XYZ file of C-alpha atoms in Angstrom:
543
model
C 11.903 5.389 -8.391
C 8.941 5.691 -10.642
C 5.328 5.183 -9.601
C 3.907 1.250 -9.340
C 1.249 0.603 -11.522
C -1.452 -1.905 -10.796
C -3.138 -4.117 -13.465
C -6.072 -5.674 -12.862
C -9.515 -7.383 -14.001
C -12.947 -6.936 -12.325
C -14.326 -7.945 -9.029
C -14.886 -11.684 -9.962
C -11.820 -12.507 -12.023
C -11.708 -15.211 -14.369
C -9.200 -16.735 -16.238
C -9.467 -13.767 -19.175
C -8.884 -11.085 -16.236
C -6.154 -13.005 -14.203
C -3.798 -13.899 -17.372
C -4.996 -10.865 -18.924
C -3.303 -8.905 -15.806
C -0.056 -10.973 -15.944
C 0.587 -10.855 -19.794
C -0.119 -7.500 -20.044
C 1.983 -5.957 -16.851
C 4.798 -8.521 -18.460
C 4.424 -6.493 -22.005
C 4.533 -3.401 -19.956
C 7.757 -4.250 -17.943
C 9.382 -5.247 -21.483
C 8.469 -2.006 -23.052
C 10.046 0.469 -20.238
C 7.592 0.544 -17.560
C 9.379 -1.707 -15.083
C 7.401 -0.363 -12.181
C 3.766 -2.415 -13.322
C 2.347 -4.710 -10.987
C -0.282 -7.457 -12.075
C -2.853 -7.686 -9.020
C -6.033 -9.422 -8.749
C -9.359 -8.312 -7.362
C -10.897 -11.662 -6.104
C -10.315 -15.802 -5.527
C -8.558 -17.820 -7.967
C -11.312 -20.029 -9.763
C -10.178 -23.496 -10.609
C -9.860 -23.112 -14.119
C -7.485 -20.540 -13.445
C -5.362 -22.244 -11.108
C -5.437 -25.359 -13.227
C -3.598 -22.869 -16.450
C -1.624 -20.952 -13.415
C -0.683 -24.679 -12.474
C 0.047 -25.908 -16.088
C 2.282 -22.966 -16.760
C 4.386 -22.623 -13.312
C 3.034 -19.151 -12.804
C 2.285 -17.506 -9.465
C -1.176 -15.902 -8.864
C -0.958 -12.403 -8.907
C -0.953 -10.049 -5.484
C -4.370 -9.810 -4.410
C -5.663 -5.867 -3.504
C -8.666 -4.805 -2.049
C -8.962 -0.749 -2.529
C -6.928 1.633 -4.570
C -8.481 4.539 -2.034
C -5.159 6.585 -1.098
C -3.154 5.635 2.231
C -0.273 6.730 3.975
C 2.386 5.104 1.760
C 1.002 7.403 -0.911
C 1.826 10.687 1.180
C 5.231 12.394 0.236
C 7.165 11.771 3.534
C 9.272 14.461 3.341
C 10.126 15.035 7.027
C 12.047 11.875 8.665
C 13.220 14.126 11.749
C 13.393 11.586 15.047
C 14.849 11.785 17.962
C 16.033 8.865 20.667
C 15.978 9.176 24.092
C 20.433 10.230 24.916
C 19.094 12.760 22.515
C 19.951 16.330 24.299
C 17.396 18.769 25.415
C 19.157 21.130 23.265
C 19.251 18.949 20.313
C 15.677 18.230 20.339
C 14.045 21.575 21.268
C 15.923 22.677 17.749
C 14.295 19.782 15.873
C 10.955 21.071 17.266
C 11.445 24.658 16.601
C 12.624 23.623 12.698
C 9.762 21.541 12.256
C 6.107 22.007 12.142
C 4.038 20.314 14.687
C 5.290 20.801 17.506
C 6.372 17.489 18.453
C 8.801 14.163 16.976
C 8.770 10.581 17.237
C 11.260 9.399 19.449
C 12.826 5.780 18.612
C 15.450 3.387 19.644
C 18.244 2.146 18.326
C 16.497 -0.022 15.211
C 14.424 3.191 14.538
C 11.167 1.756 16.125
C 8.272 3.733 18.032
C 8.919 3.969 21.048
C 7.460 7.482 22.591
C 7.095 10.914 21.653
C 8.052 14.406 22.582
C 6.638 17.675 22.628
C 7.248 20.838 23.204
C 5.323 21.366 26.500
C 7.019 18.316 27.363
C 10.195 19.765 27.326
C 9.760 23.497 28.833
C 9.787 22.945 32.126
C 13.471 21.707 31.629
C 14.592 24.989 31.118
C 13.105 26.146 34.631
C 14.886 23.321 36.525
C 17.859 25.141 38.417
C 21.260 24.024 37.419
C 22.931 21.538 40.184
C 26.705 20.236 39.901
C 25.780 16.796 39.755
C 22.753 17.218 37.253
C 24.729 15.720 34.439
C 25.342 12.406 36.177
C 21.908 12.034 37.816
C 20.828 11.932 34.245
C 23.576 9.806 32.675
C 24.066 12.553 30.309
C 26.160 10.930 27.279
C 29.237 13.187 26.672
C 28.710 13.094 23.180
C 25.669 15.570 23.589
C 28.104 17.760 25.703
C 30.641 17.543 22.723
C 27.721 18.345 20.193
C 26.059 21.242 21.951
C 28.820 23.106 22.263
C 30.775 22.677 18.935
C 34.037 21.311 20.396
C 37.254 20.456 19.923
C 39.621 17.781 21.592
C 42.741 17.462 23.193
C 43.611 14.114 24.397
C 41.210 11.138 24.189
C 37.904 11.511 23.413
C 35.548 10.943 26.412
C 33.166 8.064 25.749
C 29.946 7.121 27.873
C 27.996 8.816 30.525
C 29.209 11.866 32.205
C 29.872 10.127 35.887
C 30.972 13.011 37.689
C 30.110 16.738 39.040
C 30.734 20.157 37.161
C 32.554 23.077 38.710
C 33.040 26.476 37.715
C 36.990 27.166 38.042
C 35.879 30.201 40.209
C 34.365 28.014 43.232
C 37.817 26.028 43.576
C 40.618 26.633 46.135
C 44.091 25.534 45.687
C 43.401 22.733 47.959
C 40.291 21.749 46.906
C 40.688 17.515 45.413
C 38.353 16.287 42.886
C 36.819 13.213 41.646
C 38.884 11.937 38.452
C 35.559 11.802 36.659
C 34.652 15.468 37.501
C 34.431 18.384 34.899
C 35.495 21.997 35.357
C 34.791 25.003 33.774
C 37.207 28.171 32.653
C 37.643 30.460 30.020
C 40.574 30.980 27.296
C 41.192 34.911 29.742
C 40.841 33.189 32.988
C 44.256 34.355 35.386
C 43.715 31.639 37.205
C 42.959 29.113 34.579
C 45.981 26.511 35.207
C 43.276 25.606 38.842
C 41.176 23.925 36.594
C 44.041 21.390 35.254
C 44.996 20.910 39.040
C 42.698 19.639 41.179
C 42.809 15.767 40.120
C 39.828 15.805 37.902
C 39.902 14.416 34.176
C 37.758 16.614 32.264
C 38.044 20.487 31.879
C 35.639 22.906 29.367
C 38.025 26.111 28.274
C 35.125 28.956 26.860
C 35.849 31.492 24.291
C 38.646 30.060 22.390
C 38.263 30.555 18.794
C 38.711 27.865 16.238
C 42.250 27.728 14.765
C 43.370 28.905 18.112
C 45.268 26.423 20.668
C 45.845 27.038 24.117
C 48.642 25.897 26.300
C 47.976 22.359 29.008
C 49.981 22.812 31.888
C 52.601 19.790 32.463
C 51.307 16.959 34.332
C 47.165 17.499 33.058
C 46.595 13.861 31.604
C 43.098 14.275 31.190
C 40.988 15.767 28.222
C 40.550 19.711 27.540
C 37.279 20.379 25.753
C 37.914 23.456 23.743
C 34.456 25.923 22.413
C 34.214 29.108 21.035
C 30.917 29.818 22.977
C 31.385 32.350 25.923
C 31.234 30.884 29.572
C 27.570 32.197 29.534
C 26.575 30.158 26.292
C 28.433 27.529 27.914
C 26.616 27.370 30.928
C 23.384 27.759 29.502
C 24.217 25.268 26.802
C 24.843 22.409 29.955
C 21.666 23.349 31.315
C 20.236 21.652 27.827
C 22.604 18.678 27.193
C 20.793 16.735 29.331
C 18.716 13.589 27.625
C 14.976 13.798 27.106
C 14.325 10.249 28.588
C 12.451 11.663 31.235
C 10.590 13.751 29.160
C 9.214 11.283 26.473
C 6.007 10.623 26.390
C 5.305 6.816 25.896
C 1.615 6.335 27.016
C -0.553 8.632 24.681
C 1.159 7.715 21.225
C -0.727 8.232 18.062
C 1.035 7.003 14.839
C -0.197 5.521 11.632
C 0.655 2.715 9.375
C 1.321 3.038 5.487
C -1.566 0.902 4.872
C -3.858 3.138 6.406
C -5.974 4.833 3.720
C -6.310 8.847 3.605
C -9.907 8.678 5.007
C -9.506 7.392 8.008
C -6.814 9.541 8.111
C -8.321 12.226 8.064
C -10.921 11.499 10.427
C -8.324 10.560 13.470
C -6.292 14.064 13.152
C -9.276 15.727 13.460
C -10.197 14.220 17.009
C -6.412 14.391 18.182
C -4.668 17.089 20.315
C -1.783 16.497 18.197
C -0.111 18.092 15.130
C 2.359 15.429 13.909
C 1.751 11.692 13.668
C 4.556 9.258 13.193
C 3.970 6.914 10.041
C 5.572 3.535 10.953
C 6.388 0.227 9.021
C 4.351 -2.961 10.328
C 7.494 -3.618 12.308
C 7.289 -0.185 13.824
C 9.963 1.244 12.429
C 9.637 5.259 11.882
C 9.722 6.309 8.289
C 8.746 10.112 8.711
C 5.723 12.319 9.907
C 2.671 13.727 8.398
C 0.890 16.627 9.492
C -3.110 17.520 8.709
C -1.306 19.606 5.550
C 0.304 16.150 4.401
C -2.797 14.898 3.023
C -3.133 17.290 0.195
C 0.463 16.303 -0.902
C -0.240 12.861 -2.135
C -0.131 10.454 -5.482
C -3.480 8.936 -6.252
C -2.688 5.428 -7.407
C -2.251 4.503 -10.802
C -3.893 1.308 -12.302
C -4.214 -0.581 -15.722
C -7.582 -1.987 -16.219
C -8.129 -5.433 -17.900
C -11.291 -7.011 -19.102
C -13.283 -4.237 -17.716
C -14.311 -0.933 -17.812
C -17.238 -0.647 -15.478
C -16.681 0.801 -11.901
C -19.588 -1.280 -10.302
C -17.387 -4.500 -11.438
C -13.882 -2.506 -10.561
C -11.617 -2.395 -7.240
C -13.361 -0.103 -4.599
C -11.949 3.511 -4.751
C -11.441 3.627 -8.225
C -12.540 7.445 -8.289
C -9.556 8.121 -6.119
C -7.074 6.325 -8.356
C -5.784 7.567 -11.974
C -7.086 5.207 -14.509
C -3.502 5.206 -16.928
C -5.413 2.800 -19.349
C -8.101 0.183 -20.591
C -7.889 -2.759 -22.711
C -10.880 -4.364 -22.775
C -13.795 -6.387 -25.424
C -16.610 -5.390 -23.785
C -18.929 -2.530 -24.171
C -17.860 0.811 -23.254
C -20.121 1.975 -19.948
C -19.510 5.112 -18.015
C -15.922 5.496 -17.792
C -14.814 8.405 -16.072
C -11.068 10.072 -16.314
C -9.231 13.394 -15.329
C -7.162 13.338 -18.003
C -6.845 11.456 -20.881
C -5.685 7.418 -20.587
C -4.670 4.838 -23.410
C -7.983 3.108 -24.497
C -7.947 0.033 -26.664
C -11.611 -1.952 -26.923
C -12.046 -4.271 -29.575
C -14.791 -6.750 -30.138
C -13.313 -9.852 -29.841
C -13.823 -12.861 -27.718
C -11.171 -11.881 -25.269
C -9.071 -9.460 -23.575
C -5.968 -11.343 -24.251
C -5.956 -11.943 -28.089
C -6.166 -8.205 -27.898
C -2.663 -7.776 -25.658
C -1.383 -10.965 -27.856
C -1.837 -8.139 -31.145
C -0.091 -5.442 -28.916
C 2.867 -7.814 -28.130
C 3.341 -8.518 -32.022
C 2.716 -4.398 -32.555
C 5.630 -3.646 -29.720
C 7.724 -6.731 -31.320
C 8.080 -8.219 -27.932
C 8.573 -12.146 -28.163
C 5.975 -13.957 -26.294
C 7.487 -16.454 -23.176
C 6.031 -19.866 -23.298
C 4.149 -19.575 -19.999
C 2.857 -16.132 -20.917
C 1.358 -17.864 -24.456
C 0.054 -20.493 -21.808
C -1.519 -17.803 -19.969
C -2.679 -16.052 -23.132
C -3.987 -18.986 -24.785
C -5.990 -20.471 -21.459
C -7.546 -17.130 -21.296
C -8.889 -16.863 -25.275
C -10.036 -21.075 -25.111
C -12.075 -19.464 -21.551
C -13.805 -16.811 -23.125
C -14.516 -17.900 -26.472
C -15.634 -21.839 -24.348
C -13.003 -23.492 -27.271
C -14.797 -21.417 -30.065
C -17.887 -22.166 -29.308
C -19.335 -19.105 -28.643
C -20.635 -16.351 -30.309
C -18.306 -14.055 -29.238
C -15.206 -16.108 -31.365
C -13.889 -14.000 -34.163
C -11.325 -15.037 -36.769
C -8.470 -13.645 -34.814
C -9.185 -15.566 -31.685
C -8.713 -19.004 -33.461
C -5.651 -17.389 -35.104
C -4.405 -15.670 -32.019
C -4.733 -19.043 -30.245
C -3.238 -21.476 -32.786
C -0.257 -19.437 -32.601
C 0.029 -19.146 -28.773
C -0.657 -23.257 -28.310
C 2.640 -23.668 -31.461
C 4.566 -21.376 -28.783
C 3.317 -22.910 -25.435
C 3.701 -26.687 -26.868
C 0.489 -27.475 -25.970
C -2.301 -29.601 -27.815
C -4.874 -26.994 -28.205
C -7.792 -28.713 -28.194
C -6.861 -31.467 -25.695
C -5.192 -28.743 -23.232
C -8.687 -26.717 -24.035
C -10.674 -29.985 -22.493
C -8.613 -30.525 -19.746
C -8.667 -26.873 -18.409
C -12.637 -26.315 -18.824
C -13.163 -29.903 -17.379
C -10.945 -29.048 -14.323
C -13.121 -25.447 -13.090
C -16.521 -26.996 -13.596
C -16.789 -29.894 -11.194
C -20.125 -28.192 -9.699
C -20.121 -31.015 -6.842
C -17.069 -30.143 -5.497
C -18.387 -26.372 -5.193
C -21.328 -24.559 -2.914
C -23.795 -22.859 -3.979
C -22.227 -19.663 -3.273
C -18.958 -20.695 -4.738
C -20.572 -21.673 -8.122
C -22.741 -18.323 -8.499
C -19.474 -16.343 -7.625
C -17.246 -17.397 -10.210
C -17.584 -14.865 -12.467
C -20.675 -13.102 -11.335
C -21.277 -9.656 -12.632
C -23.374 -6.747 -11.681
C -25.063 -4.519 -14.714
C -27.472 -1.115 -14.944
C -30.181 -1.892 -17.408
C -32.801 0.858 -17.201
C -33.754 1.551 -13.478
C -32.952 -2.165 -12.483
C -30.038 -3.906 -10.991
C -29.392 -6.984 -12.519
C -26.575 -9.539 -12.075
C -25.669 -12.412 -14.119
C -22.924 -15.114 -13.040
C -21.887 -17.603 -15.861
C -19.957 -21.005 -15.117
C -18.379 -23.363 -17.822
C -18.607 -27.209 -16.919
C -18.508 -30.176 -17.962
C -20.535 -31.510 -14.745
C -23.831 -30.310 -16.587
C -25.981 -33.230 -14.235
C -24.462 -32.179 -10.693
C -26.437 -28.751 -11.490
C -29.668 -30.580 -11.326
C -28.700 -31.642 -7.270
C -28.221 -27.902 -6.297
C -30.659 -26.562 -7.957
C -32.785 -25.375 -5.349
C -30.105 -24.551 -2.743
C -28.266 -22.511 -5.799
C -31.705 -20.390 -6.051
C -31.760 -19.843 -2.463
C -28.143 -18.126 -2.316
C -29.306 -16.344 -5.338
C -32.560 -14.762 -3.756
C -30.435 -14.191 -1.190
C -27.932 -11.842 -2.711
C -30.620 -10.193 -4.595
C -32.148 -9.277 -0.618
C -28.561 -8.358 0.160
C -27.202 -6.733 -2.767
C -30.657 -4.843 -3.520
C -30.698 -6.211 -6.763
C -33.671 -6.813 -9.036
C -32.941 -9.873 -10.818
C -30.502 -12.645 -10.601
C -29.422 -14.926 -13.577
C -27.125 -17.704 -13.428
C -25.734 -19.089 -16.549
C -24.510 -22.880 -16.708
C -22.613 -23.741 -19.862
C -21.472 -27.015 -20.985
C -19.986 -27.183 -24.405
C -20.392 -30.805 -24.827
C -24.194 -30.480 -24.312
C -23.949 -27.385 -26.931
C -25.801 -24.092 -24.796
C -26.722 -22.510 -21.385
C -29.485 -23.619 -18.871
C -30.343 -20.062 -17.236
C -31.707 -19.967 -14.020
C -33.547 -16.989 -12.547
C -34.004 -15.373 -9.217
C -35.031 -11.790 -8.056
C -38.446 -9.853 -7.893
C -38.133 -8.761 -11.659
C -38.273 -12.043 -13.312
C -40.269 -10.480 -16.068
C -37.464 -9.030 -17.768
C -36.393 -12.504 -18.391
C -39.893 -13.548 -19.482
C -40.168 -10.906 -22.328
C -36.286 -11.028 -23.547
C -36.039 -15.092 -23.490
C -39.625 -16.345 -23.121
C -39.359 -18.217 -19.790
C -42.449 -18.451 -17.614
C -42.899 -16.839 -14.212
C -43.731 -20.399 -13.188
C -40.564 -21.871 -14.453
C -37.226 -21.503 -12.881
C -34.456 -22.329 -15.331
C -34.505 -23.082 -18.548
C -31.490 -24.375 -21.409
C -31.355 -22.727 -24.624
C -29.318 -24.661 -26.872
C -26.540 -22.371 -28.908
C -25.825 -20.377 -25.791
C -22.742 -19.679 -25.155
C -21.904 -15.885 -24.245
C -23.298 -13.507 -21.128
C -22.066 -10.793 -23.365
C -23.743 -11.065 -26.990
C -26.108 -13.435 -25.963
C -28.185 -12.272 -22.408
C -26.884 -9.023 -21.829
C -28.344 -7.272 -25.248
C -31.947 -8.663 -24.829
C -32.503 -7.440 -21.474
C -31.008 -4.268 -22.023
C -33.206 -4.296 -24.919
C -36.405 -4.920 -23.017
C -35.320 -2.425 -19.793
C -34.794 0.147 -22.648
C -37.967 -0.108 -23.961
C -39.742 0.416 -20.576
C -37.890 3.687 -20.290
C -39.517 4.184 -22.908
């Protein structure tokens, strides 16, 4: 199976970055990349979820980090052991695998204990005793395995339930237990005892394979046949015991795939052990990593969307391989190994970009993807009103409302009417929207912009709304704090201003220290319209 790849917007998606994702993992899937995820970074803003809504489309998987974690590790060692397992059995599991220990599970494959090889040591200092074998309910099977057998008459199922004698100890009137075993050997004189003496089971030594070897008349039982010598054999039933008693079940350490790398990391290098169990969230055992595991790992790779900044990306983005960017916003200080598909274009949004990649690939466009599409470019461009609307926007979106059988600029109304009911929302919920963080100069600055046609319900939070954003400057350690509220019926933006730089905002738009918001008619995009100016004026001061 090929690697997933995850597509995503920035930290505070809006409707550009969440139908951005879909359309373009969709185009991806239909051009043979069927492993491509869309994902999502943040909430669902009602806009959004009015076109999701509209369209019958699912939001896409929300993801927090794209920092490595166990499910990125090459599990390349699923060795396990359950509790019948033999002594023997398990001490060669150890010995062929690093670490010096293995998971042991039941019958589902879940965590149950584990075993190491101290654990098990001591087992081969225990003297032998005739009825060890039934004391520990030793499954014949392990018996069977150990010693490479073959079978004459049925083959014993179960628990061993009975003693073990060497031929050698019997007399000719000795009786045993139906459920006993005896040993002999292939050049035993006196090896027709063993098939005498009313027990069920016998174990003939050193008979090689191809060979038979004649039952005496009468012997109903089951003759286990081995190559091994009687030495090996004995020696061998010494181990064919199961490690129940052995297992360890109160000082487990295992991890789960969601676990990232780092953390990781950290617990190996406080733990006594060398092997950790990696385990569904069910429990069940997939395999085992060792400390050298975590240099054998894929860093995750992602598709980003409407974005190229990492302060306004997924957290561990440095430990993820950035496969591409389509984006219509300035270029800031991407980062890559190696080099990545990058297609930037100034238009008004992401997605009349992918809607010119779909035509390029000549994949037809689904009616709830040109939804999706279409939502996304009437969003960004505030129904081509602002600024940032080019020539292939209008086109891009005429075309996608024909294919989604939607009234563009009725369906346009609707949507931006339904995400900006400002007294439905808290003061919190309205700056976080689509709030983004920038570097101008030496400053921190971020700037949240939300569409409405509520314009008067702004006027009833205004002061709470400066509060919360004074507040995330104190939290954030930012420098200045600018909330944009657009209404395209009124025709512009009333800004208002927080933070302990507010003179940036003085010399780039003209408003007052004294004054805390202001509406500049014509306003329409964070991008063309605030961002330039203040970069403008931090610039200078560099300067």
């Amino acid at each position: 199976m090929s690697q997933m790849t995850y597509v995503f917007g920035h930290q505070k998606p809006d409707t550009d970055s969440i139908c951005s994702a879909i359309a373009y993992a969709y185009l991806k899937r239909e051009t043979g990349s069927p492993e491509t995820m869309a994902c999502r970074l943040g909430p669902i803003n009602k806009e959004t979820q009015f076109a999701l809504d509209t369209f019958g489309v699912q939001p896409p998987r929300l993801i927090k980090s794209v920092k490595p974690q166990v499910c990125d590790i090459h599990l390349n060692n699923d060795s396990m052991v359950t509790e019948q397992n033999s002594i023997h059995h398990t001490m060669d599991l150890i010995i062929d695998n690093p670490g010096r220990s293995l998971p042991v599970v039941d019958d589902q494959r879940k965590l149950i204990g584990i075993i190491s090889l101290p654990d098990i040591m001591h087992a081969y200092s225990d003297p032998f005793q005739k009825d060890r074998l039934m004391k520990s309910r030793t499954p014949f099977r392990n018996i069977l395995r150990a010693l490479d057998a073959r079978l004459i008459g049925d083959e014993p199922k179960g628990a061993v339930k009975g003693c073990v004698y060497n031929n050698s100890q019997l007399q000719s009137d000795d009786h045993l237990d139906p459920e006993d075993i005896v040993l002999t050997t292939r050049n035993d004189s006196s090896r027709d005892m063993a098939f005498a003496n009313g027990n069920a089971y016998v174990i003939v030594s050193d008979v090689p394979k191809g060979t038979d070897i004649s039952i005496p008349d009468g012997f109903a039982g089951t003759t286990i046949l081995t190559e091994k010598s009687p030495f090996e054999v004995v020696r061998l039933l010494e181990q064919v015991t199961p490690i129940r008693q052995y297992v360890n079940h109160d000082t487990m350490e295992f991890f789960m795939m969601s676990e990232t790398l780092e953390d990781v990391k950290s617990n190996m290098l406080s733990s006594p052990h060398n092997r950790f169990p990696v385990v569904t969230d069910d429990g069940v055992v997939l395999g085992t990593i060792t400390k050298s595991s975590l240099l054998d790992y894929h860093r995750k790779r992602v598709i980003l969307v409407d974005h190229n900044e990492k302060t306004q990306s997924i957290n561990g983005l440095e430990d993820a391989e950035i496969a591409e960017i389509i984006d219509h916003h300035r270029v800031a200080e991407v980062q890559t190994d190696a080099p990545l598909y990058m297609r930037v274009e100034p238009l008004g949004c992401t997605c009349t970009i992918i809607t010119k990649m779909y035509h390029e690939k000549n994949v037809p466009i689904p009616k709830n993807v040109a939804g999706l599409l279409l939502s996304a470019i009437i969003s960004d461009t505030l129904l081509f009103n602002s600024p940032t609307c080019t020539e292939q926007d209008k086109k891009a979106a005429q075309e996608l409302a024909e294919i989604a059988g939607v009234n563009l600029k009725e369906y346009g109304r609707s949507m931006l009417i339904a995400g900006s009911n400002l007294g439905d929302m808290t003061p919190a919920q309205i700056i976080g929207t689509d709030r983004k963080i920038f570097t101008m100069g030496d400053y921190k600055v971020e700037i949240s912009q939300i569409n409405t046609g509520d314009y008067k319900s702004l006027f009833d939070k205004l002061h709470p709304l400066l509060d919360q954003m004074q507040a995330n400057c104190e939290k954030e350690n930012a420098d200045l704090a600018i909330l944009m509220v657009t209404d395209i019926v009124l025709g512009g933006s009333e800004l208002l201003i927080a933070g302990k730089e507010r003179h940036l905002v003085r010399d780039a738009f003209g408003i007052e220290d004294e004054d805390i918001s202001q509406f500049f008619p014509g306003m329409f995009s964070r991008k063309k319209q605030v961002v330039p100016p203040l970069m403008r004026v931090a610039s200078s001061e560099e300067g």
